[in-house]
mmCIF file of C-alpha atoms and ligand atoms in Angstrom:
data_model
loop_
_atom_site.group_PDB
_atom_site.id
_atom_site.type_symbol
_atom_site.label_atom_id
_atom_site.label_comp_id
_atom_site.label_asym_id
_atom_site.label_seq_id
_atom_site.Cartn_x
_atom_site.Cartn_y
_atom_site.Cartn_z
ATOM 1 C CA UNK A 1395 5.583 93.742 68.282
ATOM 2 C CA UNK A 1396 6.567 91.813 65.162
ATOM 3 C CA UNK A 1397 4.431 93.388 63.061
ATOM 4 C CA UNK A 1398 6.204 96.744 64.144
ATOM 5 C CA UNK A 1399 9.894 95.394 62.833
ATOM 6 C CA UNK A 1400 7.861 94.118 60.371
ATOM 7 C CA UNK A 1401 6.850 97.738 59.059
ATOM 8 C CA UNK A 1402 10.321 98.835 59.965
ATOM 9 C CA UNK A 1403 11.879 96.243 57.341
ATOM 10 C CA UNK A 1404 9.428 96.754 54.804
ATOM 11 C CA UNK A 1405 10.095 100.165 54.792
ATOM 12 C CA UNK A 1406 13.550 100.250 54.750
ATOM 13 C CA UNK A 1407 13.630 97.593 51.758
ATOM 14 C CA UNK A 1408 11.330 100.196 50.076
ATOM 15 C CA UNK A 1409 13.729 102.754 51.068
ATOM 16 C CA UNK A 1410 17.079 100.787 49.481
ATOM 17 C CA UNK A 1411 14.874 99.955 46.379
ATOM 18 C CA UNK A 1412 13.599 103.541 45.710
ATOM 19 C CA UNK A 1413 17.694 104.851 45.893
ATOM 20 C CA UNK A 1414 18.923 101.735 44.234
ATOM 21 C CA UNK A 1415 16.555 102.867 40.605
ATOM 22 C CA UNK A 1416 17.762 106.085 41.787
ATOM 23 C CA UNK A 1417 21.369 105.381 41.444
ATOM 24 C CA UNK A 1418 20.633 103.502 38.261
ATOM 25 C CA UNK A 1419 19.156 106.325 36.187
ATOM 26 C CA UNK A 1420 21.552 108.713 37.105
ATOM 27 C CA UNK A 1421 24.075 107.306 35.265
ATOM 28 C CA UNK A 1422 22.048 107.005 32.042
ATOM 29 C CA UNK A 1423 22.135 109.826 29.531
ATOM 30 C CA UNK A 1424 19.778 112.869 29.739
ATOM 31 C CA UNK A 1425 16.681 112.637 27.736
ATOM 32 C CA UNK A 1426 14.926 116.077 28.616
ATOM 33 C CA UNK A 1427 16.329 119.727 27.853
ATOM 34 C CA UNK A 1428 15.235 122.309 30.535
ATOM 35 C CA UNK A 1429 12.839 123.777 28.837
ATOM 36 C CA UNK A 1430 12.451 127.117 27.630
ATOM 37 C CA UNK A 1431 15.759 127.521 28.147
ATOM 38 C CA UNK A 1432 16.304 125.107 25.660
ATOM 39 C CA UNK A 1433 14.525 123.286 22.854
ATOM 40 C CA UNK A 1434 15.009 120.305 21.017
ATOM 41 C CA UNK A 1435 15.048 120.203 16.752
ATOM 42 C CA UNK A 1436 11.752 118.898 15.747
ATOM 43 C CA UNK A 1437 12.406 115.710 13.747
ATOM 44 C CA UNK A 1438 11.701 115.605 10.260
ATOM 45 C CA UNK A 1439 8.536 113.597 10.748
ATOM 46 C CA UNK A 1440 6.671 116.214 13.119
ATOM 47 C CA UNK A 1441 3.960 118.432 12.100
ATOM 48 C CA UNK A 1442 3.260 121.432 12.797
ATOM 49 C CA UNK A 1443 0.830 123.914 11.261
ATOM 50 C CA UNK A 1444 1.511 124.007 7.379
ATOM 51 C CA UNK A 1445 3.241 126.359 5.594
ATOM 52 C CA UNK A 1446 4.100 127.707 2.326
ATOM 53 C CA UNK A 1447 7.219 126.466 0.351
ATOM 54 C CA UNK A 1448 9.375 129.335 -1.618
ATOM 55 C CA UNK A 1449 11.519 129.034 -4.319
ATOM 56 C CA UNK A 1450 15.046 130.551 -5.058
ATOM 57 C CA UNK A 1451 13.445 134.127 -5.811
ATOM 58 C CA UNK A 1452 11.683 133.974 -2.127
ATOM 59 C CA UNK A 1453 8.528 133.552 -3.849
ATOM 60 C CA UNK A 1454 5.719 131.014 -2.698
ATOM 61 C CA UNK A 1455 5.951 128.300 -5.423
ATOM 62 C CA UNK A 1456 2.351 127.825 -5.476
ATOM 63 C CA UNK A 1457 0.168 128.066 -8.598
ATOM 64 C CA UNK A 1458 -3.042 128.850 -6.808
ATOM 65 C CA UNK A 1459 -4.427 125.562 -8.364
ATOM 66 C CA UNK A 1460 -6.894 124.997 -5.174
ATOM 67 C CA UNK A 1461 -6.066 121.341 -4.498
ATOM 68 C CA UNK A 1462 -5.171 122.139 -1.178
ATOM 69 C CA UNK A 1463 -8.213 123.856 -0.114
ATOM 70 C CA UNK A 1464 -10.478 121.348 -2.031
ATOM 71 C CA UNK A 1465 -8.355 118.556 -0.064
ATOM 72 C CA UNK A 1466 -9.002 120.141 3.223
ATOM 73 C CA UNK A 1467 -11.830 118.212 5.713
ATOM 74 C CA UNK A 1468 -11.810 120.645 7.717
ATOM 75 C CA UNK A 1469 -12.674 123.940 5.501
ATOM 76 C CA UNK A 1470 -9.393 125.157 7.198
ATOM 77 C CA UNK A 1471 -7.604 126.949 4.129
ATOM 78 C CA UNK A 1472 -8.767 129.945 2.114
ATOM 79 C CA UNK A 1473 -6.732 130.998 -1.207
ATOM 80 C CA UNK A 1474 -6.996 133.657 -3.439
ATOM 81 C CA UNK A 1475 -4.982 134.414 -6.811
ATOM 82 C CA UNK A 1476 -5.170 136.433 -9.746
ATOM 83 C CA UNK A 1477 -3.462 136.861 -12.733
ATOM 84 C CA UNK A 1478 -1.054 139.918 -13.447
ATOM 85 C CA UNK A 1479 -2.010 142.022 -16.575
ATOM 86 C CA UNK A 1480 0.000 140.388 -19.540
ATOM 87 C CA UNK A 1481 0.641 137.398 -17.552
ATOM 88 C CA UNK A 1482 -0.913 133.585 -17.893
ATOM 89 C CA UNK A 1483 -0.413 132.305 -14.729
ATOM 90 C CA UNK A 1484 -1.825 132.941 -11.224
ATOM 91 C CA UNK A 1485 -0.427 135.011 -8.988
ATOM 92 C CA UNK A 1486 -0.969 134.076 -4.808
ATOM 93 C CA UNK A 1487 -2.453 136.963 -3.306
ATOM 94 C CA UNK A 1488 -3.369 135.534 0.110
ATOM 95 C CA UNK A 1489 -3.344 132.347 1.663
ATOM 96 C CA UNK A 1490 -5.249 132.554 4.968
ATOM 97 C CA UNK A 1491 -4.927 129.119 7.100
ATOM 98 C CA UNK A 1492 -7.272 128.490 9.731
ATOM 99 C CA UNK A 1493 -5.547 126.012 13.138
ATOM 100 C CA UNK A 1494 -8.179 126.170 15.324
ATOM 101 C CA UNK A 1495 -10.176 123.682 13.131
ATOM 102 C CA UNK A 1496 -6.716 121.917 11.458
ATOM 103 C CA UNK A 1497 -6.514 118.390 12.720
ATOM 104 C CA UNK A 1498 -2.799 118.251 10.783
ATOM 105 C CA UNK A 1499 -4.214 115.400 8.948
ATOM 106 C CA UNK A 1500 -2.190 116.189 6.273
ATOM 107 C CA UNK A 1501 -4.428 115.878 3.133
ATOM 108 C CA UNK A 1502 -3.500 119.752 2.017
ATOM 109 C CA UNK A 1503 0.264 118.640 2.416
ATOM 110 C CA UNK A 1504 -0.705 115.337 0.297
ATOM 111 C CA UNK A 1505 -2.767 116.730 -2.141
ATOM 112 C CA UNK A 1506 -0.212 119.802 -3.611
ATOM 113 C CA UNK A 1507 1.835 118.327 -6.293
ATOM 114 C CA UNK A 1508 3.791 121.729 -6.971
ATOM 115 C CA UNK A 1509 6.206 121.135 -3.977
ATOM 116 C CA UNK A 1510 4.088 124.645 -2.342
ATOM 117 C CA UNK A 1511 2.942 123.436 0.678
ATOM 118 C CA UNK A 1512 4.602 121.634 3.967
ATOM 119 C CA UNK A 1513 4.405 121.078 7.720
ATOM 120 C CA UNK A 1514 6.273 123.690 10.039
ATOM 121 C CA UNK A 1515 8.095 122.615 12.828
ATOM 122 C CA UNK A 1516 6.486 125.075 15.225
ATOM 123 C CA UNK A 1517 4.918 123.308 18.117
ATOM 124 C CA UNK A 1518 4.774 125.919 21.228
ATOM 125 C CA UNK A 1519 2.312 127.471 20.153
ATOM 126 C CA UNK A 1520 0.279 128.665 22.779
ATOM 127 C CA UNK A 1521 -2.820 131.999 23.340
ATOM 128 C CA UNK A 1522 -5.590 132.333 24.798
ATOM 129 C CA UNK A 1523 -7.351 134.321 21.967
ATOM 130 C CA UNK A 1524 -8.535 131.848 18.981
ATOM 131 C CA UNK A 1525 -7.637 134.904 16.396
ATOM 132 C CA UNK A 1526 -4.069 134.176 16.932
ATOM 133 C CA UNK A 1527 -4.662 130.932 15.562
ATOM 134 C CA UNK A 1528 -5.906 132.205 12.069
ATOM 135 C CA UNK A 1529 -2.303 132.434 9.974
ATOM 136 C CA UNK A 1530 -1.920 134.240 6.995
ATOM 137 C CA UNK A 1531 0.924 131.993 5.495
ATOM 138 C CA UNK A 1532 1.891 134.214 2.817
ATOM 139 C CA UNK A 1533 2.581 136.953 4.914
ATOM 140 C CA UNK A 1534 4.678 134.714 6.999
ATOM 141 C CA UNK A 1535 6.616 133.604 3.987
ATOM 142 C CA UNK A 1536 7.373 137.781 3.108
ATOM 143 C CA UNK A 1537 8.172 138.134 7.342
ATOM 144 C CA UNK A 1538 10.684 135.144 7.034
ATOM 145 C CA UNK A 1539 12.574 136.805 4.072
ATOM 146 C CA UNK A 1540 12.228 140.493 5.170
HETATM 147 S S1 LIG B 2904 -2.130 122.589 -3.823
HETATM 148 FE FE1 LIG B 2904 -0.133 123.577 -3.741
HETATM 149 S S2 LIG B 2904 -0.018 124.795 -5.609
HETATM 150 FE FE2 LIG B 2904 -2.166 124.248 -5.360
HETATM 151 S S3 LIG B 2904 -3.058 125.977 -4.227
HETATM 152 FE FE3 LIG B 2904 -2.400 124.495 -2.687
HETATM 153 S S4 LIG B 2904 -0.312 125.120 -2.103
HETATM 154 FE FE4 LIG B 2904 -0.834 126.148 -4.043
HETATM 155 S S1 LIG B 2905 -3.594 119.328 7.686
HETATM 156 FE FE1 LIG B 2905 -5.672 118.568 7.156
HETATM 157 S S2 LIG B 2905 -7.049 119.748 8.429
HETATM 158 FE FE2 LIG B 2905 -5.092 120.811 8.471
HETATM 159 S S3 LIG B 2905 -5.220 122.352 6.849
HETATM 160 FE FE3 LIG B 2905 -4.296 120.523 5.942
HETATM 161 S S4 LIG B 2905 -5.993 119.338 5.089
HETATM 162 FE FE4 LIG B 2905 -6.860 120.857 6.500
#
């Protein structure tokens, strides 16, 4: 019998504990959004899949000098340039970026002293086909200002 009322306390007290944190966190500020209704700003420290920097004319201010895809562990990135008739610098045809094998290490980011190259903020990314992981960046850069 008294380990009945026993039970009967115990699980009351667990009861009044469990609504006491209860009442306690409802007062505190809300921490989540209720997502994807809506989203938070990434901070300026996340990374997300790179992508290319433009400059005032919209134009990718790479020079096509490779560092990046010499940098790259993961054999992620694949550039290619050319130069315009008349012209002595390198133009950036395509710049084809690879996520499925990107571990965002950053190196590619680190490595491009030409202020061409940073991490996006994009970080729902989500398919179920791997070819919607292969980005072409520059296109992206012409879709963003089109
Ligand atoms: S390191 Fe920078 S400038 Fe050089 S190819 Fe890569 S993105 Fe372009
Ligand atoms: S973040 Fe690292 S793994 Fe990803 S593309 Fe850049 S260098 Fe390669």
């Amino acid at each position: 019998m008294g380990a009945y009322f026993s039970d009967i306390f115990k699980g009351l007290w667990s009861l009044l504990v469990g609504m006491g944190i209860t009442f306690r966190e409802f007062w505190k500020p809300v921490v989540t959004v209720p997502y994807p209704y809506k989203t938070f700003t990434m901070p300026d420290r996340y990374r997300g899949h790179v992508e290319l920097i433009e400059n005032e004319e919209g134009k990718p201010n790479c020079i096509v000098c490779m560092a990046c895809q010499r940098a790259c562990p993961s054999d992620c990135i694949a550039i290619k340039g050319e130069k315009p008739e008349g012209s002595k610098k390198k133009v950036l045809t395509s710049y084809m970026l690879d996520f499925t094998k990107c571990s965002l290490c950053g190196s590619c980011v680190e490595s491009c002293k030409f202020n061409a190259l940073e991490f996006s903020k994009e970080y729902n990314l989500a398919s179920t086909r791997k070819e919607d992981f292969y980005f072409d960046l520059l296109k992206r850069l012409e879709d963003r200002n089109s």
